mmCIF file of C-alpha atoms in Angstrom:
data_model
loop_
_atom_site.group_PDB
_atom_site.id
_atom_site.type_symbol
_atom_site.label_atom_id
_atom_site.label_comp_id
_atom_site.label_asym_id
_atom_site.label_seq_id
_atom_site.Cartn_x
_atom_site.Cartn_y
_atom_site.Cartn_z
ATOM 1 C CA UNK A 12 -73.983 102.480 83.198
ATOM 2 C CA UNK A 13 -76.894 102.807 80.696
ATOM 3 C CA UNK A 14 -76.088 104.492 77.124
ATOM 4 C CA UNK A 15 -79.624 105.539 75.516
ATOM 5 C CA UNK A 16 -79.824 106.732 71.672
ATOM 6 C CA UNK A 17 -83.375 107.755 70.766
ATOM 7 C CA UNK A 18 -84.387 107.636 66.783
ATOM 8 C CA UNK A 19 -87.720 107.969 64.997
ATOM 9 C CA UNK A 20 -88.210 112.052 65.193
ATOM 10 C CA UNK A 21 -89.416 113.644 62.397
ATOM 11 C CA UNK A 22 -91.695 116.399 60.401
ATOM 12 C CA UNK A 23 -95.434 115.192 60.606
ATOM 13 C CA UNK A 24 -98.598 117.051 59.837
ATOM 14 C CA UNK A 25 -100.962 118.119 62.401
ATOM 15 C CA UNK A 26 -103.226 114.583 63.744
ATOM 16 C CA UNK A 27 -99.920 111.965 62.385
ATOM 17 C CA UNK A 28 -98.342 109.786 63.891
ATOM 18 C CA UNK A 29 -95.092 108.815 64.994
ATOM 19 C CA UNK A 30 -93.064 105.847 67.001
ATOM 20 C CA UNK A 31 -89.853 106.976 68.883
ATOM 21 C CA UNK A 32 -87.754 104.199 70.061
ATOM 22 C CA UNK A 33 -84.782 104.564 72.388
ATOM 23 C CA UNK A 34 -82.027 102.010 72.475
ATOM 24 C CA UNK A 35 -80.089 101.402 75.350
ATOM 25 C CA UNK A 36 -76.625 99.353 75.806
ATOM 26 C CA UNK A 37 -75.560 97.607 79.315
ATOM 27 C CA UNK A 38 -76.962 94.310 80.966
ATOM 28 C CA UNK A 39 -78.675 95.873 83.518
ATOM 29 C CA UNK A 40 -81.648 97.704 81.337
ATOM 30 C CA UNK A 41 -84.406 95.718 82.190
ATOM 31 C CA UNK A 42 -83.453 97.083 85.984
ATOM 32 C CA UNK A 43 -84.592 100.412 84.887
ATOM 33 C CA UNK A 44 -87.607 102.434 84.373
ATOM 34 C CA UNK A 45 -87.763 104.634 81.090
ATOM 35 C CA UNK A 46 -88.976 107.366 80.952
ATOM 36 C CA UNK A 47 -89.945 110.032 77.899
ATOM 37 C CA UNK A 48 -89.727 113.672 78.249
ATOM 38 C CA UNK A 49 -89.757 116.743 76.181
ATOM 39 C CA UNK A 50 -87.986 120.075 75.574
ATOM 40 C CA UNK A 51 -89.705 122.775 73.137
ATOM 41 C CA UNK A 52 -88.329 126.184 72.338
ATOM 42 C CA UNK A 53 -87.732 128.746 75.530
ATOM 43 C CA UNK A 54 -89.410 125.986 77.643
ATOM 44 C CA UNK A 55 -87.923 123.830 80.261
ATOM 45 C CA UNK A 56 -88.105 120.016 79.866
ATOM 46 C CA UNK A 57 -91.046 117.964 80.948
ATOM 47 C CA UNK A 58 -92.401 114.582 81.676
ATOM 48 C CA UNK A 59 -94.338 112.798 79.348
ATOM 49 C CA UNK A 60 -94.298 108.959 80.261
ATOM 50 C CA UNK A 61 -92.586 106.496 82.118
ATOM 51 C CA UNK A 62 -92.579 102.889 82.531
ATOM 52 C CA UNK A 63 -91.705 100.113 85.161
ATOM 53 C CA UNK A 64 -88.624 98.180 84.614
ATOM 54 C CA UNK A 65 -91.308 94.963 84.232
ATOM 55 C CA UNK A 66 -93.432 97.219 81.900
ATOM 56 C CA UNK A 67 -96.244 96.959 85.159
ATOM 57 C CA UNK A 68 -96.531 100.336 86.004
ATOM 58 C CA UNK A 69 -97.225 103.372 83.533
ATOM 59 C CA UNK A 70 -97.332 107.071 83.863
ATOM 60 C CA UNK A 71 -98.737 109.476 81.810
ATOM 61 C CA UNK A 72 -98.702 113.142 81.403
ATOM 62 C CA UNK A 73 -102.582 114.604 81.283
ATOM 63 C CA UNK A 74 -101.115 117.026 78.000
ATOM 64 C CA UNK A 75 -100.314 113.467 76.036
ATOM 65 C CA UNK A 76 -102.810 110.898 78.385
ATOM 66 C CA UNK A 77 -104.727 109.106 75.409
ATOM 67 C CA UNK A 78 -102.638 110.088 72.382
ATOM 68 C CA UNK A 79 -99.341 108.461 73.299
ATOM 69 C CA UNK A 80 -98.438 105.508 74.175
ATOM 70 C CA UNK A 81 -95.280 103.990 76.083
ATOM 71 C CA UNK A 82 -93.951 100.570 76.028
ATOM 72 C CA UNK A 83 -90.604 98.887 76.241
ATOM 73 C CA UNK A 84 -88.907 94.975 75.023
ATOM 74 C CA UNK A 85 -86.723 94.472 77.423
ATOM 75 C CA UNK A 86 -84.941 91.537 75.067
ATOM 76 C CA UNK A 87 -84.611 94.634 72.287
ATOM 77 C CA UNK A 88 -83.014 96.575 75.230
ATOM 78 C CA UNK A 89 -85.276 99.283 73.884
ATOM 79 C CA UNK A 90 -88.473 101.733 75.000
ATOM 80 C CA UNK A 91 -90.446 102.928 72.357
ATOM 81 C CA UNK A 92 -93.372 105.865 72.891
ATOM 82 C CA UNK A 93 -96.046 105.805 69.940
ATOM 83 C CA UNK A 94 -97.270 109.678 69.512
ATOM 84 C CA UNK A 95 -100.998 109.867 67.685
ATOM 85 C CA UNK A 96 -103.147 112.582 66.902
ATOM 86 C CA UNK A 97 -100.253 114.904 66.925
ATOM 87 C CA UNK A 98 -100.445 118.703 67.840
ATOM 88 C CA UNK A 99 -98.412 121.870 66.900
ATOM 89 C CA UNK A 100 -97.577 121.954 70.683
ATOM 90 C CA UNK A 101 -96.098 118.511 70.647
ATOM 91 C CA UNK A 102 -93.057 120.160 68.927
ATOM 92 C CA UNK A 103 -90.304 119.767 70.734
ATOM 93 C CA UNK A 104 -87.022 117.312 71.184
ATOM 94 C CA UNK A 105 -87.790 114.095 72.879
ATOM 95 C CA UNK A 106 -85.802 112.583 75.467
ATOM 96 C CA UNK A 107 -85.319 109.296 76.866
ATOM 97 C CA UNK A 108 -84.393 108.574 80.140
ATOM 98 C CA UNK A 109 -83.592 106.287 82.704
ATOM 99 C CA UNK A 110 -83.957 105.995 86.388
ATOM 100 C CA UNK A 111 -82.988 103.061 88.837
ATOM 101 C CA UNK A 112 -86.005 104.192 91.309
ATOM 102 C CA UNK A 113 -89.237 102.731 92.034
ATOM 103 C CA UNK A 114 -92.045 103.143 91.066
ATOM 104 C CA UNK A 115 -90.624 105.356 87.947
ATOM 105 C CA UNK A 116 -91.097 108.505 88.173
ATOM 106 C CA UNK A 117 -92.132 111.804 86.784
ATOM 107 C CA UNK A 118 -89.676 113.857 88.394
ATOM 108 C CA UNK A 119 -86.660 115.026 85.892
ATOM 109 C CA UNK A 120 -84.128 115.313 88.537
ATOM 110 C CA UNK A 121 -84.691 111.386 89.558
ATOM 111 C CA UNK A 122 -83.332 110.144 86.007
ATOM 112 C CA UNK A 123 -79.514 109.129 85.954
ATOM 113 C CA UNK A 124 -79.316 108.526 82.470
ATOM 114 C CA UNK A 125 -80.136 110.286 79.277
ATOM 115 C CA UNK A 126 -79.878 110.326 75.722
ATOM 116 C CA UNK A 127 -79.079 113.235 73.042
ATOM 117 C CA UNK A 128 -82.995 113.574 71.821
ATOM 118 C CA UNK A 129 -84.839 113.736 68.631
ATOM 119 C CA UNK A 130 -86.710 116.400 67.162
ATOM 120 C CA UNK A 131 -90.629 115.939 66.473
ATOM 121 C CA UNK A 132 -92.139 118.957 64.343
ATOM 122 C CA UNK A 133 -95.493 119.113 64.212
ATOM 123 C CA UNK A 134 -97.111 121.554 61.197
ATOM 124 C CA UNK A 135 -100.228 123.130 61.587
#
């Protein structure tokens, strides 16, 4: 079983920056991929990035491709996602995940594990 607690949400003005990390407890971490995903208001959750347990293999959404950035330490036990040049319609809880399958992937339903989320606000 993999407990995840993300941190690192905050308010930030339009085009800021922000790193969310996501700590995760059991041995067996660096057997997952992690992924990132996102709730806002009246909208259903959706993928942003993932990563390979190794860190080989990264996924991007094409609303965050080139702003954010994913990474993960498996030693730290922890997956961080680095958000630049932030929008208003970044807004919106963040959620770690992870998933036993390979190669990760984008799919909501294919992630076992979660964690509780962190709010990003992002004023205009």
């Amino acid at each position: 079983q993999v407990q995840l607690v993300e941190s690192g949400g905050g308010l930030v003005q339009a085009g800021g920056s922000l790193r969310l990390s996501c700590a995760a407890s059991g041995r067996t971490f660096s057997s997952y991929a992690l992924g990132w995903f996102r709730q806002a208001p009246g909208k259903e959750r959706e993928f942003v990035a993932t990563i390979s347990a190794n860190g080989g293999m990264i996924s991007y959404a094409d609303s965050v491709k080139g702003r954010f950035t994913i990474s993960r330490d498996n030693a730290k036990n922890t997956v961080y996602l680095q958000l630049h040049s932030l929008k208003p319609d970044d807004t919106a809880v963040y959620y770690c995940a992870a998933s036993i399958i390979s190669p990760p992937p984008v799919v909501l339903a294919l992630y076992t594990y979660w964690g509780q989320g962190t709010q990003v606000t992002v004023s205009s």
